[in-house]
Every structure is written in structure tokens, then in C-alpha cells.
Tab-separated table of C-alpha atoms in Angstrom:
chain	number	residue	atom	x	y	z
A	1	ASP	CA	-0.038	0.111	0.105
A	2	THR	CA	2.994	2.313	-0.510
A	3	ALA	CA	1.608	5.837	-1.720
A	4	VAL	CA	4.808	7.007	-3.663
A	5	SER	CA	7.413	4.409	-4.479
A	6	GLN	CA	10.756	4.678	-6.305
A	7	THR	CA	12.962	2.321	-8.057
A	8	PRO	CA	15.798	1.320	-7.714
A	9	LYS	CA	16.532	2.540	-4.260
A	10	TYR	CA	20.327	2.546	-5.275
A	11	LEU	CA	21.892	3.076	-7.994
A	12	VAL	CA	25.877	2.793	-8.744
A	13	THR	CA	27.226	3.651	-12.188
A	14	GLN	CA	29.856	4.867	-13.990
A	15	MET	CA	30.569	8.223	-15.513
A	16	GLY	CA	29.119	8.516	-18.809
A	17	ASN	CA	26.353	6.011	-18.605
A	18	ASP	CA	22.788	6.658	-19.112
A	19	LYS	CA	20.097	5.499	-16.485
A	20	SER	CA	16.486	5.899	-15.431
A	21	ILE	CA	14.717	6.204	-12.277
A	22	LYS	CA	11.097	5.153	-11.921
A	23	CYS	CA	8.400	6.595	-9.759
A	24	GLU	CA	4.486	5.770	-9.267
A	25	GLN	CA	1.929	7.256	-6.989
A	26	ASN	CA	-1.531	5.173	-6.161
A	27	LEU	CA	-2.856	8.157	-4.451
A	28	GLY	CA	-4.553	9.328	-7.604
A	29	HIS	CA	-2.996	12.685	-7.217
A	30	ASP	CA	-2.606	15.029	-10.294
A	31	THR	CA	0.901	16.435	-9.825
A	32	MET	CA	4.265	14.975	-9.440
A	33	TYR	CA	7.672	16.188	-8.910
A	34	TRP	CA	11.130	15.326	-8.948
A	35	TYR	CA	13.750	16.847	-6.360
A	36	LYS	CA	17.632	16.613	-5.885
A	37	GLN	CA	18.950	16.390	-2.538
A	38	ASP	CA	22.689	16.574	-2.476
A	39	SER	CA	25.245	15.999	-0.074
A	40	LYS	CA	24.478	18.631	2.479
A	41	LYS	CA	21.099	17.476	2.371
A	42	PHE	CA	19.838	20.684	0.275
A	43	LEU	CA	16.582	19.992	-1.421
A	44	LYS	CA	15.837	21.665	-4.767
A	45	ILE	CA	12.881	21.024	-7.131
A	46	MET	CA	13.848	19.754	-10.313
A	47	PHE	CA	10.508	19.272	-12.463
A	48	SER	CA	6.930	18.848	-11.915
A	49	TYR	CA	3.896	17.699	-13.983
A	50	ASN	CA	0.427	18.049	-13.749
A	51	ASN	CA	-1.778	15.496	-15.512
A	52	LYS	CA	1.321	14.503	-17.835
A	53	GLU	CA	1.893	18.218	-18.731
A	54	LEU	CA	5.377	19.925	-17.723
A	55	ILE	CA	4.900	22.700	-15.261
A	56	ILE	CA	8.035	23.612	-13.606
A	57	ASN	CA	11.281	22.958	-15.119
A	58	GLU	CA	14.284	24.292	-13.125
A	59	THR	CA	17.484	25.032	-14.307
A	60	VAL	CA	18.617	21.601	-14.783
A	61	PRO	CA	21.279	20.195	-17.483
A	62	ASN	CA	19.274	19.072	-20.438
A	63	ARG	CA	20.815	15.603	-20.036
A	64	PHE	CA	17.944	15.128	-17.244
A	65	SER	CA	14.610	14.345	-19.013
A	66	PRO	CA	11.511	13.649	-17.417
A	67	LYS	CA	8.544	11.577	-18.957
A	68	SER	CA	5.369	11.482	-17.512
A	69	PRO	CA	3.244	8.318	-19.374
A	70	ASP	CA	0.332	8.768	-17.248
A	71	LYS	CA	-0.725	10.653	-14.037
A	72	ALA	CA	0.539	8.149	-11.671
A	73	HIS	CA	3.986	7.723	-13.182
A	74	LEU	CA	6.936	10.325	-13.411
A	75	ASN	CA	10.294	8.561	-14.447
A	76	LEU	CA	13.383	10.279	-14.645
A	77	HIS	CA	16.036	9.642	-17.525
A	78	ILE	CA	19.263	10.780	-17.138
A	79	ASN	CA	22.173	11.044	-20.144
A	80	SER	CA	26.018	10.784	-20.018
A	81	LEU	CA	25.898	10.823	-16.195
A	82	GLU	CA	28.884	13.172	-14.215
A	83	LEU	CA	30.343	13.006	-11.203
A	84	GLY	CA	28.403	15.907	-9.716
A	85	ASP	CA	24.789	13.997	-10.159
A	86	SER	CA	25.581	11.791	-7.394
A	87	ALA	CA	22.694	12.930	-5.124
A	88	VAL	CA	19.501	11.202	-3.484
A	89	TYR	CA	16.571	11.882	-5.981
A	90	PHE	CA	13.213	12.148	-4.482
A	91	CYS	CA	9.860	11.833	-6.252
A	92	ALA	CA	6.752	13.549	-4.616
A	93	SER	CA	3.063	13.959	-5.404
A	94	SER	CA	0.243	16.400	-4.679
A	95	GLN	CA	-3.324	15.938	-5.042
A	96	ASN	CA	-4.416	19.381	-6.736
A	97	SER	CA	-2.611	21.461	-9.466
A	98	GLY	CA	0.487	21.850	-7.573
A	99	GLY	CA	-0.996	25.003	-5.749
A	100	ARG	CA	0.596	27.061	-2.919
A	101	THR	CA	-1.193	25.249	0.047
A	102	ASP	CA	-1.168	21.441	-1.420
A	103	THR	CA	0.892	18.895	0.682
A	104	GLN	CA	3.467	17.075	-0.926
A	105	TYR	CA	3.866	13.274	-0.495
A	106	PHE	CA	7.446	12.161	-0.822
A	107	GLY	CA	8.685	8.817	-1.982
A	108	PRO	CA	11.773	6.864	-0.266
A	109	GLY	CA	14.475	8.528	-2.386
A	110	THR	CA	16.809	6.833	-4.818
A	111	ARG	CA	20.402	7.306	-3.982
A	112	LEU	CA	22.467	7.467	-6.943
A	113	THR	CA	26.249	7.254	-7.013
A	114	VAL	CA	28.274	8.238	-10.244
A	115	LEU	CA	31.989	6.607	-10.209
B	1	ALA	CA	11.684	35.614	-3.934
B	2	GLN	CA	10.897	33.421	-1.357
B	3	SER	CA	13.506	31.808	0.893
B	4	VAL	CA	13.669	30.346	4.397
B	5	THR	CA	16.529	30.292	6.750
B	6	GLN	CA	16.881	27.777	9.369
B	7	LEU	CA	19.088	28.744	12.159
B	8	GLY	CA	21.081	25.986	13.620
B	9	SER	CA	22.132	22.967	11.396
B	10	HIS	CA	22.353	20.817	14.547
B	11	VAL	CA	20.440	20.756	17.778
B	12	SER	CA	21.134	18.569	20.623
B	13	VAL	CA	18.583	17.928	23.488
B	14	SER	CA	17.882	15.600	25.888
B	15	GLU	CA	15.065	13.267	26.357
B	16	GLY	CA	12.024	15.174	27.718
B	17	ALA	CA	13.476	18.491	27.285
B	18	LEU	CA	11.878	21.171	24.943
B	19	VAL	CA	12.514	21.059	21.085
B	20	LEU	CA	12.916	24.327	19.367
B	21	LEU	CA	13.744	24.576	15.731
B	22	ARG	CA	13.976	27.930	13.936
B	23	CYS	CA	12.772	29.288	10.797
B	24	ASN	CA	12.889	32.535	9.258
B	25	TYR	CA	11.143	33.136	6.133
B	26	SER	CA	11.397	36.145	3.578
B	27	SER	CA	8.362	36.363	0.945
B	28	SER	CA	7.259	39.208	-1.184
B	29	VAL	CA	3.603	37.782	-0.697
B	30	PRO	CA	1.827	36.351	2.269
B	31	PRO	CA	3.649	32.991	2.582
B	32	TYR	CA	2.388	29.436	3.106
B	33	LEU	CA	4.767	27.674	5.606
B	34	PHE	CA	5.428	24.316	5.866
B	35	TRP	CA	7.779	21.627	8.341
B	36	TYR	CA	8.802	18.232	6.982
B	37	VAL	CA	10.629	15.681	8.791
B	38	GLN	CA	13.232	13.258	6.927
B	39	TYR	CA	14.014	10.035	9.243
B	40	PRO	CA	17.264	8.400	8.510
B	41	ASN	CA	17.269	6.659	4.793
B	42	GLN	CA	13.595	7.782	4.421
B	43	GLY	CA	11.513	10.443	2.334
B	44	LEU	CA	10.208	13.755	3.758
B	45	GLN	CA	6.651	13.743	5.593
B	46	LEU	CA	4.746	16.574	6.455
B	47	LEU	CA	4.763	17.596	10.102
B	48	LEU	CA	2.362	20.819	9.907
B	49	LYS	CA	1.586	23.599	7.502
B	50	TYR	CA	0.347	27.189	7.774
B	51	THR	CA	-2.174	28.269	5.304
B	52	SER	CA	-3.367	31.674	6.906
B	53	ALA	CA	-5.849	30.323	9.107
B	54	ALA	CA	-4.780	30.043	12.606
B	55	THR	CA	-1.422	31.338	13.529
B	56	LEU	CA	-0.581	28.495	15.817
B	57	VAL	CA	-0.383	25.410	13.764
B	58	LYS	CA	-0.619	21.911	15.445
B	59	GLY	CA	0.819	18.823	13.467
B	60	ILE	CA	1.694	15.325	14.394
B	61	ASN	CA	3.926	13.516	17.032
B	62	GLY	CA	3.143	16.392	19.222
B	63	PHE	CA	4.988	19.217	17.476
B	64	GLU	CA	3.332	22.717	16.572
B	65	ALA	CA	4.529	25.814	14.986
B	66	GLU	CA	3.264	29.507	15.208
B	67	PHE	CA	3.626	31.852	12.372
B	68	LYS	CA	4.614	35.550	13.442
B	69	LYS	CA	4.084	37.835	10.644
B	70	SER	CA	6.187	41.039	12.790
B	71	GLU	CA	9.260	38.645	13.013
B	72	THR	CA	8.809	36.709	9.957
B	73	SER	CA	9.192	33.417	11.926
B	74	PHE	CA	7.571	29.772	11.848
B	75	HIS	CA	9.449	28.165	14.673
B	76	LEU	CA	8.923	24.511	15.547
B	77	THR	CA	8.422	23.487	19.096
B	78	LYS	CA	7.742	20.136	20.908
B	79	PRO	CA	7.324	20.259	24.839
B	80	SER	CA	9.186	17.188	25.557
B	81	ALA	CA	11.445	15.303	23.014
B	82	HIS	CA	11.466	11.520	22.394
B	83	MET	CA	14.591	9.562	21.187
B	84	ARG	CA	12.338	8.976	17.797
B	85	ASP	CA	12.050	12.660	17.145
B	86	ALA	CA	15.954	12.277	15.998
B	87	ALA	CA	15.738	13.236	12.542
B	88	GLU	CA	16.221	16.029	9.594
B	89	TYR	CA	13.952	18.811	9.985
B	90	PHE	CA	13.058	21.358	7.171
B	91	CYS	CA	11.327	24.099	6.952
B	92	ALA	CA	9.633	25.471	3.394
B	93	VAL	CA	7.714	28.146	1.782
B	94	THR	CA	5.645	28.868	-1.074
B	95	GLY	CA	4.844	32.403	-2.021
B	96	LYS	CA	4.200	33.952	-5.362
B	97	THR	CA	4.713	30.590	-7.224
B	98	ASP	CA	3.870	27.167	-6.360
B	99	LYS	CA	7.376	25.935	-5.870
B	100	LEU	CA	8.296	24.291	-2.466
B	101	ILE	CA	11.570	26.168	-1.314
B	102	PHE	CA	13.500	24.513	1.215
B	103	GLY	CA	15.513	25.683	4.111
B	104	THR	CA	18.807	23.972	4.482
B	105	GLY	CA	17.322	21.553	7.166
B	106	THR	CA	18.094	20.981	10.882
B	107	ARG	CA	19.512	18.075	12.493
B	108	LEU	CA	17.913	17.039	15.758
B	109	GLN	CA	19.986	14.650	18.135
B	110	VAL	CA	18.102	13.320	21.143
B	111	PHE	CA	20.310	12.212	23.953
B	112	PRO	CA	18.861	9.754	26.802
């Protein structure tokens, strides 16, 4: 009965590789997000989607490409991985249109390590 | 632009002592404010949020926070700390945009 799930939990890969992280929510929410948490625990939004439509696209290298096949899924594909991409990536979802008061529900995170 | 500042990256308290985690915000419009908790190796969980109703907001696990516009603050408190409260706590704000802007976090340690 997990609300927001991510796979894989851990991802270790070499520089230059391409990898994907998957996210699914079973809460019936309309909006999904990707966040990056760096080694100092600082959390920053990367993208958000509302009903499969891109809403927020922060200043993120275009090696990062989100894909939302349906409103319950938001995947993150990363090309040509770099050392600086090492971080914990969190998926989140919220019920409505990502409004200012919406509560966001977070997944358990994916720890990406680039060697 | 919106921002939050969390004073003190680490806070240590004894079990049973008062917990006070500080958060100050900056926003050009009336803000909405959130406290999230992150237990080790887990995602974030909402503790409480201020959405312009009551200024004293009660959350889960005995936590509460008070919105003080004059001080631009939204400090988190709990009267009596438990060992299970040891975690990372994040203050966050939404202002003009829908984006949730997080502070840098405060690690709470609880000693027996």
C-alpha cells in the first residue's frame, strides 16, 4: 500500500552512462515532482508535471529528461552521467494542481552514485 | 523571491527537554509555510503547515509551530523530546509561485 514508490533505491554507475529512475504514486494525485538532495541535504525542485503536462522546469542540465506516461507515473532519465549528479533523488506527488498550499507526499528516494 | 533560513544546522537536546527549531522566511507575498521531517534513509513527511488560518498550527507527533508575521518566523516546537524525534527537519515556503522552497535543514539529536 505504498503511496509514492521509487525504483531503484540505490543506483551505482559509471560516468558517461545513461540511467533511469522510476516513480509511481497510487494516491490518485494530479501533480508529480522530482527533487534533488545533495550531500549537504539541500533539497531543490527539478521538475513538476500536472496530468502529464510539464509545469515546472528548473535550471537543470538537458541531460535530465522527465517523462510522464500517465498521471500516476513520472520517470527521470539521465544521459551521460557526471560525478556531480551523485545525490539522492526524491519523487513527490500532490493532490491538486501543485498549488501553494498543497501537501506534497514524498517517495523514499533513490541514492545515485556516479563513479 | 521566497526563501527560508533555518538557524542552527544541528540541535541537540536531552530526552524530555523542549525542542525548538528555528525558521525565518522571506516572501514578497503572504507566505504559506511547511515543516517536513526526514527520518534516516527515508523520504520527507509533512509535520504541519500554515495556510493563513490559525497562526498556531498543531501537527503530528506533538509538534506545533507559530506563524509570527512581525518576526517573519515559523519556529517548530515540541514540549518534550523523544528518542524517536531524532531526524532532519526542513522548513519550506511557497510564495508567489507554487514552488516549494526548502531551507537547509536542521538535524535534531536526542540524548537519553
